[in-house]
Short mmCIF file of C-alpha atoms in Angstrom, two decimals:
data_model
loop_
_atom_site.label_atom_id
_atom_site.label_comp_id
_atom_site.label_asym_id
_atom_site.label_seq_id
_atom_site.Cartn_x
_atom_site.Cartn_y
_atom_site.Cartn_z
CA UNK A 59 -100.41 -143.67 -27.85
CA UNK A 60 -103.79 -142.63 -29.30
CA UNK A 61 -107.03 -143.26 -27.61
CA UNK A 62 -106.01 -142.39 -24.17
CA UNK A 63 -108.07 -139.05 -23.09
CA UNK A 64 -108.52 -137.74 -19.05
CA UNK A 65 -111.35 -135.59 -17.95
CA UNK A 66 -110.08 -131.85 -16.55
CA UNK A 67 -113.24 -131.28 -15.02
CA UNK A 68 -113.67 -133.52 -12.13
CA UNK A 69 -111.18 -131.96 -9.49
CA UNK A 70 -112.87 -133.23 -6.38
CA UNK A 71 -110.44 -131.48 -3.86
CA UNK A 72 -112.73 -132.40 -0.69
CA UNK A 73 -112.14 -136.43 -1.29
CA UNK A 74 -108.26 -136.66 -0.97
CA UNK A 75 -108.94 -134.95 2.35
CA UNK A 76 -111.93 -137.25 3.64
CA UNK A 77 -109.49 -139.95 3.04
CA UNK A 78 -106.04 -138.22 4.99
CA UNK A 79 -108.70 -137.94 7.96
CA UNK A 80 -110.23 -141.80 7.96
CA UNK A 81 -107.67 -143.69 7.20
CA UNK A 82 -105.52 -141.74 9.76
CA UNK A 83 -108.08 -142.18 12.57
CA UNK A 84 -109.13 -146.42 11.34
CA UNK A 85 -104.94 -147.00 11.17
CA UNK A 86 -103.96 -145.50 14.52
CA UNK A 87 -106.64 -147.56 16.31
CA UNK A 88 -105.40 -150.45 14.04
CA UNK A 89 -101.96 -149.68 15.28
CA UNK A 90 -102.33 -150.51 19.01
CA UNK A 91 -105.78 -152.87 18.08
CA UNK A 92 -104.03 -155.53 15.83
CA UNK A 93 -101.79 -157.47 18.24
CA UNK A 94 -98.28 -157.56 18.08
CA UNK A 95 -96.92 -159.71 15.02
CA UNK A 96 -100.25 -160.81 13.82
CA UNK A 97 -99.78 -159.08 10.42
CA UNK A 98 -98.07 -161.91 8.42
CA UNK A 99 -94.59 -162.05 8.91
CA UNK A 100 -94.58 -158.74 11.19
CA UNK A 101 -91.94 -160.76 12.90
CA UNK A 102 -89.49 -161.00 10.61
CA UNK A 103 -90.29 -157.52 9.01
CA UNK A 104 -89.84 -156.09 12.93
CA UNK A 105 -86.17 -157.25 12.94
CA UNK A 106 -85.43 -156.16 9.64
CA UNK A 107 -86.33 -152.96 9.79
CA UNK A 108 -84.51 -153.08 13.66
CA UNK A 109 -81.36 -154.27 11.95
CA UNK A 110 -81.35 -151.54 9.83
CA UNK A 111 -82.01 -148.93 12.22
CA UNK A 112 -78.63 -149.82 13.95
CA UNK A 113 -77.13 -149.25 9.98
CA UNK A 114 -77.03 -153.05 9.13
CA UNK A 115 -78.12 -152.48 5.46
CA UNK A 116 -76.78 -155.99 4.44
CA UNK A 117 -76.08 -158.52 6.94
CA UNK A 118 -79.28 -160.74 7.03
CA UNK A 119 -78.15 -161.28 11.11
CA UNK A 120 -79.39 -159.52 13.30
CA UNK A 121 -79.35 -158.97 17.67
CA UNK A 122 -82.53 -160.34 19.52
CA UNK A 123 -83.05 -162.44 22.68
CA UNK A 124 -82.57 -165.64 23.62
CA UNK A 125 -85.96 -166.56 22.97
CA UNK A 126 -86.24 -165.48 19.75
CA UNK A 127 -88.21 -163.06 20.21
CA UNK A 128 -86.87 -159.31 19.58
CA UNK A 129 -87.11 -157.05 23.10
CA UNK A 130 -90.91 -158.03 23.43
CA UNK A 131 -91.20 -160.89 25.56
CA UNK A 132 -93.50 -158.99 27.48
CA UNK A 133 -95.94 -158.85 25.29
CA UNK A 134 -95.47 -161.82 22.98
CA UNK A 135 -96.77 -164.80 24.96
CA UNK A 136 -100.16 -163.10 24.46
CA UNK A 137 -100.09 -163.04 20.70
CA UNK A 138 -103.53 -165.19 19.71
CA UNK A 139 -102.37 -166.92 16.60
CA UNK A 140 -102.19 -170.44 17.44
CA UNK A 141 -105.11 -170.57 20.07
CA UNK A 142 -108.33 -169.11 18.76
CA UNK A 143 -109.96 -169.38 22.32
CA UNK A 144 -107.12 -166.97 23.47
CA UNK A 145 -108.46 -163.51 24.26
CA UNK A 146 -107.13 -160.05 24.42
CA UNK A 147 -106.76 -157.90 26.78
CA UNK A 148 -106.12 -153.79 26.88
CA UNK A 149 -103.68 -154.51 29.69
CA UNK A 150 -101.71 -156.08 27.57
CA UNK A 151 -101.38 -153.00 25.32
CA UNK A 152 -100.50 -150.78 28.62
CA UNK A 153 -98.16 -153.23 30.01
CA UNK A 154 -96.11 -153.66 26.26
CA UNK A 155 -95.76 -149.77 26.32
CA UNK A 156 -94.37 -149.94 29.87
CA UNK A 157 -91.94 -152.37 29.29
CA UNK A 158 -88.34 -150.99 29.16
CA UNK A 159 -86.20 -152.75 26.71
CA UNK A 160 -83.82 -155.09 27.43
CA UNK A 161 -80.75 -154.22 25.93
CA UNK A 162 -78.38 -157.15 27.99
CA UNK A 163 -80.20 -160.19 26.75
CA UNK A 164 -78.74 -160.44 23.29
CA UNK A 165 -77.49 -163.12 21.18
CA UNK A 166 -77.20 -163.39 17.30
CA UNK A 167 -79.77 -164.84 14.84
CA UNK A 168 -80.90 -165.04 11.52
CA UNK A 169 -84.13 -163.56 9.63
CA UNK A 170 -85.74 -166.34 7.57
CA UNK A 171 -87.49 -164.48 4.94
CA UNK A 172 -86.36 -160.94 5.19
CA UNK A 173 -82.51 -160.43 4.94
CA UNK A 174 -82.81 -160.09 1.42
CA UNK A 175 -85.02 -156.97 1.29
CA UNK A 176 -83.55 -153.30 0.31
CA UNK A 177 -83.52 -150.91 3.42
CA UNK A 178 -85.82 -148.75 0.80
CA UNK A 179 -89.05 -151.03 2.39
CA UNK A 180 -88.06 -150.09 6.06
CA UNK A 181 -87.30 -146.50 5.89
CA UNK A 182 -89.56 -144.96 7.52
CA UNK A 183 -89.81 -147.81 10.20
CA UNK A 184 -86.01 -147.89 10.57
CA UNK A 185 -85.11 -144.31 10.78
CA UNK A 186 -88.43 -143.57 13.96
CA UNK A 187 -87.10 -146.77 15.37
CA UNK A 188 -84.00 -145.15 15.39
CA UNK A 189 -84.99 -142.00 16.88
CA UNK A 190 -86.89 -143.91 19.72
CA UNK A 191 -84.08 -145.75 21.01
CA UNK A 192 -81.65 -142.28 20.90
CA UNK A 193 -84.72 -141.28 23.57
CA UNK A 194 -84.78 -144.57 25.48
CA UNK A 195 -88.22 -145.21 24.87
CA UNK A 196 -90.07 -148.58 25.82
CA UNK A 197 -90.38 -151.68 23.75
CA UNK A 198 -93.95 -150.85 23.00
CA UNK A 199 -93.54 -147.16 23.00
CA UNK A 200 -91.20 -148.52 19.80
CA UNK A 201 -92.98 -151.38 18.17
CA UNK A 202 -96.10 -148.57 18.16
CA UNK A 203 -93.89 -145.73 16.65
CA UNK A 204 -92.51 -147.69 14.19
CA UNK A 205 -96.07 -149.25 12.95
CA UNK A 206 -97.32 -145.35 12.39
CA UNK A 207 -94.31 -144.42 10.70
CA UNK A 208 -95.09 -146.86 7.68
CA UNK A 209 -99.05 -146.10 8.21
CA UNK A 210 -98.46 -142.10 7.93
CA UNK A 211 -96.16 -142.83 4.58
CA UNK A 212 -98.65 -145.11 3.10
CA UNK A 213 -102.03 -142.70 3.34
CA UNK A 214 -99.85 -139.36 2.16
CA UNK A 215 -98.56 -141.73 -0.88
CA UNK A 216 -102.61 -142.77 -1.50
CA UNK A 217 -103.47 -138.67 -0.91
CA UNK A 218 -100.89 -137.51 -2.87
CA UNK A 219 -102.10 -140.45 -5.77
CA UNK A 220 -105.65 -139.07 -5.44
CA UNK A 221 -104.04 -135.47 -6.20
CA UNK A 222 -102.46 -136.34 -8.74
CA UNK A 223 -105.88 -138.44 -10.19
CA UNK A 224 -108.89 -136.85 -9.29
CA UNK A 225 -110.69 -138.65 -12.30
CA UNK A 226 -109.99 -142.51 -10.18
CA UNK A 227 -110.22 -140.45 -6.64
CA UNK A 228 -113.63 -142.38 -6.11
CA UNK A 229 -111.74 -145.92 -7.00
CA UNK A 230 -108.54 -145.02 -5.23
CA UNK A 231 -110.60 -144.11 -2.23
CA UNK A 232 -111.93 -147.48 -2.41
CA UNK A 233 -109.02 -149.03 -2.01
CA UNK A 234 -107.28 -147.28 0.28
CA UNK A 235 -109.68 -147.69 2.97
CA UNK A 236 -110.63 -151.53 2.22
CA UNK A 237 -109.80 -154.22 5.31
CA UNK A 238 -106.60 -155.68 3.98
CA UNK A 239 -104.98 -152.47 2.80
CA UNK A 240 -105.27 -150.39 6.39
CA UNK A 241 -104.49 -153.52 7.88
CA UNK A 242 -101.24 -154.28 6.09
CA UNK A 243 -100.56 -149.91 6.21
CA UNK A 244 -100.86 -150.34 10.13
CA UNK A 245 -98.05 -152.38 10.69
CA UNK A 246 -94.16 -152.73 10.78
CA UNK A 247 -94.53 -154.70 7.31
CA UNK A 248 -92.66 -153.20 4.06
CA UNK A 249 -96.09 -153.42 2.16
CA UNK A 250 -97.01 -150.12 3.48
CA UNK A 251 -94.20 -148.51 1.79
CA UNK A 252 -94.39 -151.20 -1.41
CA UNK A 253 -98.26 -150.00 -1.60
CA UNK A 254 -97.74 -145.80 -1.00
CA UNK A 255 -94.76 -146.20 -3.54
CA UNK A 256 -96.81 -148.59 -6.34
CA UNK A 257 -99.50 -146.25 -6.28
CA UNK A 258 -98.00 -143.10 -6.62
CA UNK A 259 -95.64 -144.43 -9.07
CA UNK A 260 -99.28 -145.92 -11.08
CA UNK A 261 -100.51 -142.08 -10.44
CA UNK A 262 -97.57 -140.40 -11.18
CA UNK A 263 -97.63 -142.18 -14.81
CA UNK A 264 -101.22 -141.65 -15.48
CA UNK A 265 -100.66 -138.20 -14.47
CA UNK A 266 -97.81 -137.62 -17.25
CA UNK A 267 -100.16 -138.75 -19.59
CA UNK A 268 -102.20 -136.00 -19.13
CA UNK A 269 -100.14 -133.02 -20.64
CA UNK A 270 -98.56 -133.22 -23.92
CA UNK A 271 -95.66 -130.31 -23.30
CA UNK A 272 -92.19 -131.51 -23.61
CA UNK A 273 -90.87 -133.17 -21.24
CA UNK A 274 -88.50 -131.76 -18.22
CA UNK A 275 -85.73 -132.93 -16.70
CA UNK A 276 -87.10 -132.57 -13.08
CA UNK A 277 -89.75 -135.29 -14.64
CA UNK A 278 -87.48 -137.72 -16.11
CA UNK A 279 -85.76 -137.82 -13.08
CA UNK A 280 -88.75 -138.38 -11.25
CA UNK A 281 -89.15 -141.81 -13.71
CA UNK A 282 -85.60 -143.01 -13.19
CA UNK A 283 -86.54 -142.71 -9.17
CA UNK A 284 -89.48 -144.73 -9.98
CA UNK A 285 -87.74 -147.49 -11.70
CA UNK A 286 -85.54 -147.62 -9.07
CA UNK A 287 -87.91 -147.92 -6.28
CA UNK A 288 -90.04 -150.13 -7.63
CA UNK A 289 -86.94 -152.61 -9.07
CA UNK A 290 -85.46 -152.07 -5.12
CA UNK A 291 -88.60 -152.56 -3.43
CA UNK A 292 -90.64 -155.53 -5.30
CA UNK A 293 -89.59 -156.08 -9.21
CA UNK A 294 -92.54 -158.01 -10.02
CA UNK A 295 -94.45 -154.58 -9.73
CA UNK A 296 -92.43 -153.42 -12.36
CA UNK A 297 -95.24 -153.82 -14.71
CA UNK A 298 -96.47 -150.58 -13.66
CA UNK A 299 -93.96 -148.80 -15.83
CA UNK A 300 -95.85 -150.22 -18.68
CA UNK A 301 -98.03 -146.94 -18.09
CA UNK A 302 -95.34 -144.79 -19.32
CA UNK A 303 -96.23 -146.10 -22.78
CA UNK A 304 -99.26 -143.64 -22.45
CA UNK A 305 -97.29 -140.80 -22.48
CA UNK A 306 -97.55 -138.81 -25.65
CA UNK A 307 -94.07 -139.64 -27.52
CA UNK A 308 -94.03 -136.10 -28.87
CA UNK A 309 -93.30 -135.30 -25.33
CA UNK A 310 -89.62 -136.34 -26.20
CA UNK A 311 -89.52 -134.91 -29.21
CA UNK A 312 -88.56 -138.05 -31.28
CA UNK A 313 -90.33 -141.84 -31.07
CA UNK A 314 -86.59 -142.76 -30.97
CA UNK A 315 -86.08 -141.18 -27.77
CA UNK A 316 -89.45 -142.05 -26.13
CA UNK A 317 -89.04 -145.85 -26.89
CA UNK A 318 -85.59 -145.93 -25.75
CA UNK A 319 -85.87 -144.00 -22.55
CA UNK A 320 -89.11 -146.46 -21.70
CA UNK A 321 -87.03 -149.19 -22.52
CA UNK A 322 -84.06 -147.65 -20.15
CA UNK A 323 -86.35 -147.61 -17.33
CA UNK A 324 -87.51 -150.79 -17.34
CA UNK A 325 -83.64 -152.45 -18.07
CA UNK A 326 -83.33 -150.14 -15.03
CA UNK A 327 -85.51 -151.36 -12.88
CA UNK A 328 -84.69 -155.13 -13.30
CA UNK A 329 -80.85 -154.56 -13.06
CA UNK A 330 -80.63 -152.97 -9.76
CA UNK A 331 -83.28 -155.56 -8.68
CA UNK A 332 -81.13 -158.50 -9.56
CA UNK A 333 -77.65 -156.45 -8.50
CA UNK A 334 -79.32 -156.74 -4.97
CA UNK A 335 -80.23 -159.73 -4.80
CA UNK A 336 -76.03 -160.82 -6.00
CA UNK A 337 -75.33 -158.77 -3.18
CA UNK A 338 -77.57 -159.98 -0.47
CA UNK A 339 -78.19 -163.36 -1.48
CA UNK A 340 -74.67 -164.55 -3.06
CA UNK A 341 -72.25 -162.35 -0.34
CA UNK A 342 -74.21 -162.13 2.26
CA UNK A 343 -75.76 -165.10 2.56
CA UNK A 344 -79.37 -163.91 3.09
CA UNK A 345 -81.82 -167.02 2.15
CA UNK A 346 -85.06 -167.09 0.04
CA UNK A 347 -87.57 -168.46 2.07
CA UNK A 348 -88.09 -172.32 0.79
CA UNK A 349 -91.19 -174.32 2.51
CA UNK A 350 -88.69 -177.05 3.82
CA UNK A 351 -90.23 -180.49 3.61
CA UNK A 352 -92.79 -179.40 1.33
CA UNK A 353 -91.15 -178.15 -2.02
CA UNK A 354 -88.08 -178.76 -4.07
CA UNK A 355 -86.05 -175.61 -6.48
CA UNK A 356 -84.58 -177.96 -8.53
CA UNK A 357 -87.31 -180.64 -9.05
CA UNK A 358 -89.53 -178.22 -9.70
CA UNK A 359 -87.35 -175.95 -11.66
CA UNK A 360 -86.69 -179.20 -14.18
CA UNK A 361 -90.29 -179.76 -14.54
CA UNK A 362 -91.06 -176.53 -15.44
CA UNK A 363 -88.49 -176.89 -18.47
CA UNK A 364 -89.35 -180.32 -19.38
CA UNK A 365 -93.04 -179.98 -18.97
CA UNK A 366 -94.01 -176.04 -19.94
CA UNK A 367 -97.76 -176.90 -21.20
CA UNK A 368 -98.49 -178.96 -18.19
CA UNK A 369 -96.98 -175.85 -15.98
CA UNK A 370 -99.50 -173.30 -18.03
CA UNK A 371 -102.02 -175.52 -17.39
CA UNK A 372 -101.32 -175.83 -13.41
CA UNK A 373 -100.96 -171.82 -13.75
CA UNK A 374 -104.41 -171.01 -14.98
CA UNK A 375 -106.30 -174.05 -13.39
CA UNK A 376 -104.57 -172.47 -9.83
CA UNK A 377 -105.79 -168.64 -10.53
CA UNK A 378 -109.88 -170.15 -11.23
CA UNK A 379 -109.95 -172.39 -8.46
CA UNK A 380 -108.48 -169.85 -5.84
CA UNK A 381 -110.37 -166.46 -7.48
CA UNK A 382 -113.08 -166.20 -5.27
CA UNK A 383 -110.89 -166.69 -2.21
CA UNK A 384 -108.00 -164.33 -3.98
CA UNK A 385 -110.68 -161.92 -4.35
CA UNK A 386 -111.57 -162.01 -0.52
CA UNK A 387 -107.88 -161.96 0.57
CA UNK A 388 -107.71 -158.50 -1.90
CA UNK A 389 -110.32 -157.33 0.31
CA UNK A 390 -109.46 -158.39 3.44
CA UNK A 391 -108.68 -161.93 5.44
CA UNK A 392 -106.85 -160.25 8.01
CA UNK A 393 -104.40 -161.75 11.17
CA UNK A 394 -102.87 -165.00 9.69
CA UNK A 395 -105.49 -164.81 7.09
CA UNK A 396 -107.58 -166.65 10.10
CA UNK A 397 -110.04 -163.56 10.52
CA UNK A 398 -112.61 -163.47 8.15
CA UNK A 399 -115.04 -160.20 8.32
CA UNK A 400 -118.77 -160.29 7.55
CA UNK A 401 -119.42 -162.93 4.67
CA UNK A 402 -121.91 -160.34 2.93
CA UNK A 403 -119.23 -157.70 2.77
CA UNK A 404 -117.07 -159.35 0.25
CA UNK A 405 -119.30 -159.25 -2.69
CA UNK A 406 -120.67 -156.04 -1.80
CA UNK A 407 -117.44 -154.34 -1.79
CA UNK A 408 -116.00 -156.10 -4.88
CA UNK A 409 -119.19 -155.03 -6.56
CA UNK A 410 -118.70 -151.58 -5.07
CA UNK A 411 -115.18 -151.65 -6.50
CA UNK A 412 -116.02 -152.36 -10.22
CA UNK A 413 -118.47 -149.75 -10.44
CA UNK A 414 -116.04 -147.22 -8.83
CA UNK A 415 -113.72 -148.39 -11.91
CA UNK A 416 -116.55 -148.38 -14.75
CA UNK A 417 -117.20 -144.75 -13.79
CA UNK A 418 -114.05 -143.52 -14.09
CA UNK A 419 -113.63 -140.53 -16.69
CA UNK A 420 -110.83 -141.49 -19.07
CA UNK A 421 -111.58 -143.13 -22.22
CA UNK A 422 -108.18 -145.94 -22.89
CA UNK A 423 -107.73 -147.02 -26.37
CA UNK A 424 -107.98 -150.57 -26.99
CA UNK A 425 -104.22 -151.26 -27.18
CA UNK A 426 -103.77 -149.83 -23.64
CA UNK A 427 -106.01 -151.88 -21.95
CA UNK A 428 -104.03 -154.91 -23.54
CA UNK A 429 -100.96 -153.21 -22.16
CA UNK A 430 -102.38 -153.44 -18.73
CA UNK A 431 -104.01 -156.68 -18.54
CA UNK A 432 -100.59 -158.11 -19.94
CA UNK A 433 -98.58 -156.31 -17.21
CA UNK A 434 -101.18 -157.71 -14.50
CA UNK A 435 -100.76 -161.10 -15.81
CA UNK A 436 -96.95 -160.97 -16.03
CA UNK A 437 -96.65 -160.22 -12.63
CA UNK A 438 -99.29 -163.44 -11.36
CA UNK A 439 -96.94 -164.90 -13.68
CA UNK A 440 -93.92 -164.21 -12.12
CA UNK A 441 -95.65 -164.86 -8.47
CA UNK A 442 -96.87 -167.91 -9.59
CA UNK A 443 -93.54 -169.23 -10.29
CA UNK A 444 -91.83 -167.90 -7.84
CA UNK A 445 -94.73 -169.77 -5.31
CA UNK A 446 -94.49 -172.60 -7.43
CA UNK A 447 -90.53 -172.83 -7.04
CA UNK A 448 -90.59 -171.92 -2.66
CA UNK A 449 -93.77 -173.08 -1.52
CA UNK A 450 -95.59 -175.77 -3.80
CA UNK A 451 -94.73 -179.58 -2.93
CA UNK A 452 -93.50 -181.73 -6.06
CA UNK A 453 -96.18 -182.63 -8.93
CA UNK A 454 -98.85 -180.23 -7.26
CA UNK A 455 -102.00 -179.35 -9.50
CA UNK A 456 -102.51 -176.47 -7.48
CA UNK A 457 -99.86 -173.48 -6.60
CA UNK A 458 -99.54 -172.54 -3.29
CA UNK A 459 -98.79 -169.67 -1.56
CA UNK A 460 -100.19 -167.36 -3.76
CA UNK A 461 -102.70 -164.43 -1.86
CA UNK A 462 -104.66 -161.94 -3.59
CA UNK A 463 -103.39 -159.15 -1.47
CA UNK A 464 -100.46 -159.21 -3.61
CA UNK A 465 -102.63 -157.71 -6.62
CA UNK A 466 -103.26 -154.22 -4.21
CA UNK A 467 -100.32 -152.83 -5.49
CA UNK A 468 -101.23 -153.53 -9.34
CA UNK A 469 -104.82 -152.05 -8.19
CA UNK A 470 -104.59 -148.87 -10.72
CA UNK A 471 -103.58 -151.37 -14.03
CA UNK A 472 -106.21 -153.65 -12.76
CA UNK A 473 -109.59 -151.65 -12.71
CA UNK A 474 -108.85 -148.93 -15.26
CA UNK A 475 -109.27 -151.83 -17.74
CA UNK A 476 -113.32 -151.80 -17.68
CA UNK A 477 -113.32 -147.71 -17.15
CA UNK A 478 -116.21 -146.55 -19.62
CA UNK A 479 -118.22 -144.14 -17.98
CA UNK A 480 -118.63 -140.32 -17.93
CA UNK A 481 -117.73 -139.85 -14.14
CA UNK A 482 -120.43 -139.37 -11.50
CA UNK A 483 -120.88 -136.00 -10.03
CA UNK A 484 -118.45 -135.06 -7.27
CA UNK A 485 -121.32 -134.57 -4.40
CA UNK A 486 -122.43 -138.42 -5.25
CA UNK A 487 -118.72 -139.68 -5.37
CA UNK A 488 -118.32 -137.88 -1.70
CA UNK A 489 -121.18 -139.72 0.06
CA UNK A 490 -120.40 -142.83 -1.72
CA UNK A 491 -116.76 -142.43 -0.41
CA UNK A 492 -117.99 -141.57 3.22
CA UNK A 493 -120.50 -144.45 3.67
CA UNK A 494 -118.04 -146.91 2.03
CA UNK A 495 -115.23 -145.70 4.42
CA UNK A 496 -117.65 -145.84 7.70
CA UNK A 497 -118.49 -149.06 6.63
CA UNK A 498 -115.44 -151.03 5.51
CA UNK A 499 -113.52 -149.20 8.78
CA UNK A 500 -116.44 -150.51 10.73
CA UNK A 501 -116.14 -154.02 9.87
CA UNK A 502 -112.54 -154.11 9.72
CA UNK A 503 -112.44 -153.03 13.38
CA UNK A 504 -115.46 -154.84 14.72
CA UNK A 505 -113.47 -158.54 12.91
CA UNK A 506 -110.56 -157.61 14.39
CA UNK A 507 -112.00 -156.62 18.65
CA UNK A 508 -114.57 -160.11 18.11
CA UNK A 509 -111.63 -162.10 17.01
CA UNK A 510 -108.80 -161.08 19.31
CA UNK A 511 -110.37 -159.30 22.49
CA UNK A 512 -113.86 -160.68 24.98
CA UNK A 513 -116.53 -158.20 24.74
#
C-alpha cells in the first residue's frame, strides 16, 4: 500500500541488549517476589499448564488435592489476597522450595476458566514442568521453574521484536519493561506467551514491509504459523494480521495473489480458533467462565439483537468512563489489580509512551493508520461483547470485566498510529531507555515488597 516508508538508518544494536539484561534481572526477582497465585487467575493457569505437562491436551480435568489447591498447600495459606493486613515473609519463599510434593493426595477436579485454552499458551510452562517432576524436584522448586520458563520466552520474543524493528526499539522498550507487562511475563499465566507471540507476530509484519523482493516460501510459511498462533492462542488478536496489508503486493507478483493469500490467513486464523473451541468446549466439556448470579448469555445475547443502538451506546459510554483507569491497568495495577504503584507514575509513563510513539521513524499513509485503529477497535469490540455476554449483570450501562492490560498485546497497532517524527538519535533513545527501565523496575518492585512483605 503506498505511503508506508521505514528508516534504514537507525539500527540501535546496543538497546535490544539493555532490554535482554533488565527485564531478565526485574522478572527473576519478580518470579520468587510476587507471591504464589497473585497474578490473576495464576491458579487456574498453574493447573492447566500442569495438566498438560502429564499430556492432557484436552480434558479440562485435571489431578490436585483435596483442598483444591494443586501440591502447594505449603505455601498457599500465606497468599495475601483477601487480607491486606497480611504480610510476607522470605521464609515463606524458602519453605515453598523445600516442600516435596505430594504425589498421594489426589483427587479429580475441574478448571473453571482454563480448560478451554490450546496447549500452544502453556508450552514452555508445561514442557519445564515436565522436566522438573522427571527430576523429583520440590513444589516450589516447580511453581518457580515453570514461572521463568514463560518469563525467558516472553523477553527473547520482545528482543527478537526489537531486532526485527529498530525504528520502534525506543517504544517497544517501553513496553516491555512497564509494571503490568513484567508482571504478567513473571508468572505461570499464558499472557507471557500471548504477549512474546503478538509482538513478534506485529514485528514480524512490519518487518516484511520493509523489503519489496518477492516473496519466499520460508516467509509465507512463517505467516501461515502466525495465523495459526495467534487464532490458537487468543483470536481477538487476530487484528494484527491486518499489518500484512502493508506489504508491497508486488511482493506476490499479482494483487490477485496478495489479496487472496491475506484473506487465507485471516479465514485461517479464525477457523482453527473456532475448530478448538468445537473440540474443547462441545466434546470435552470445558466451560466458558460465566459470572454466576451476576450475568445471563441468553438475556443478554437477545438484547443485543433486539436493541443494537442501545448496545453501541453502552459500548462507547463503557470505554470513556473506564479510560483513565484502562490506561492505568495498561500500565500496571498489579496482584488482583489491588496494588496500585506511585499515583504520579501513571501519567508520566503514558506521557513517556506517546512520545516514544510520535518519534518513531516510519512515515504510514493515511489509509494504514485507519487500518490499525479499525483492527484496535474490533478487538475492544469483540472483548466488549464477550465481557458483556460472561461478566455484565442484565440491563447494565456499564460493561464489566473489561481491563486495559488486554490492549498490551495490540501495543504495536496502537501507538504507530500518531508516529510522525524523524527518530531521535540512538545515544538519546539509550539513556531514555535506561532511566525509564531503572525507574518503572523500581516502582514495580518497591509496590509489590510495600504491599505484600513488612519492611
Amino acid at each position: 500500500m503506498s505511503g508506508y516508508d521505514f528508516s534504514r538508518d537507525n539500527n540501535i544494536s546496543g538497546l535490544w541488549k539493555l532490554y535482554l539484561i533488565m527485564a531478565l534481572i526485574a522478572g527473576s526477582i519478580l518470579v520468587f517476589l510476587t507471591p504464589v497465585y497473585e497474578v490473576p487467575d495464576e491458579a487456574n493457569h498453574f493447573y492447566r499448564a500442569w495438566q498438560i505437562s502429564e499430556g492432557s491436551f484436552l480434558s479440562p480435568a485435571v489431578k490436585n488435592q483435596e483442598d483444591g489447591k494443586i501440591y502447594l498447600t505449603a505455601f498457599y495459606p500465606k497468599v495475601f489476597s483477601s487480607n491486606e493486613t497480611d504480610t510476607g515473609n522470605f521464609d515463606d519463599i524458602k519453605n515453598f522450595l523445600n516442600t516435596p510434593v505430594n504425589y498421594e493426595s489426589i483427587t479429580s477436579s475441574e478448571i473453571s476458566n482454563t480448560g478451554a485454552y490450546t496447549p500452544l499458551g502453556y508450552f514452555p510452562q508445561a514442557l519445564i514442568c515436565f522436566i522438573a517432576r522427571l527430576l523429583n524436584c520440590n513444589a516450589g522448586v516447580i511453581f518457580y521453574a515453570m514461572r521463568f520458563a514463560a518469563l525467558i520466552f516472553a523477553v527473547v520474543c520482545v528482543c527478537l521484536s526489537m531486532r526485527l524493528l529498530p525504528e520502534q526499539n525506543l517504544l517497544i522498550f517501553l513496553i516491555g519493561i512497564m509494571p503490568m507487562f513484567m508482571f504478567e511475563c513473571a508468572s505461570v499465566s499464558c499472557d507471557p506467551i500471548i504477549y512474546g507471540v503478538c509482538f513478534l507476530s506485529a514485528a514480524y509484519l512490519f518487518y516484511l514491509a520493509k523489503s519489496e523482493n518477492e516473496i519466499k516460501p520460508v516467509q509465507i510459511f512463517a505467516l501461515i504459523t502466525i495465523a495459526l498462533s495467534i487464532g490458537l492462542l487468543k483470536q481477538i488478536y487476530g487484528t494484527i494480521l491486518l499489518l500484512y496489508f502493508f506489504i508491497p503486493y508486488q511482493r506476490f507478483k499479482t494483487k490477485t495473489k496478495f489479496f487472496a493469500f491475506g484473506l487465507f490467513l485471516m479465514a485461517l486464523c479464525i477457523a482453527v480458533s473456532l475448530l478448538w473451541l468445537h473440540i474443547s468446549v462441545k466434546q470435552f466439556n470445558a466451560e466458558l467462565m460465566i459470572l454466576e448470579g451476576v450475568a445471563d448469555f441468553q438475556r443478554q445475547k437477545d438484547f443485543i439483537f433486539s436493541e443494537p443502538g442501545r448496545f453501541i451506546q453502552i459500548l462507547f459510554t463503557s470505554r470513556i468512563k473506564t479510560f483513565t483507569a484502562d490506561i492505568a491497568r495498561f500500565i500496571g495495577i498489579l496482584g488482583r489489580l489491588n496494588v496500585i504503584l506511585a499515583r504520579w507514575f501513571y501519567p508520566v509513563y503514558a506521557l513517556l509512551l506517546l512520545f516514544a510513539a510520535f518519534t518513531i521513524k516510519i512515515r504510514l499513509g493515511f489509509f494504514q493508520r485507519v487500518i490499525m485503529i479499525f483492527g484496535v477497535m474490533a478487538s475492544i469490540f469483540a472483548m466488549d461483547i464477550f465481557f458483556y455476554l460472561t461478566w455484565t449483570a442484565v440491563e447494565s450501562n456499564i460493561i464489566f470485566g473489561f481491563q486495559g492490560r488486554y490492549l498490551i498485546p495490540l501495543s504495536l497497532l496502537i501507538f504507530p498510529v500518531i508516529s510522525c517524527g524523524s527518530g531521535l538519535k540512538n545515544r538519546t533513545q539509550f539513556y531514555t531507555a535506561l532511566t525509564a527501565g531503572i525507574i518503572s523496575i523500581s516502582v514495580t518492585l518497591y509496590g509489590i515488597f510495600n504491599f505484600y512483605y513488612e519492611w
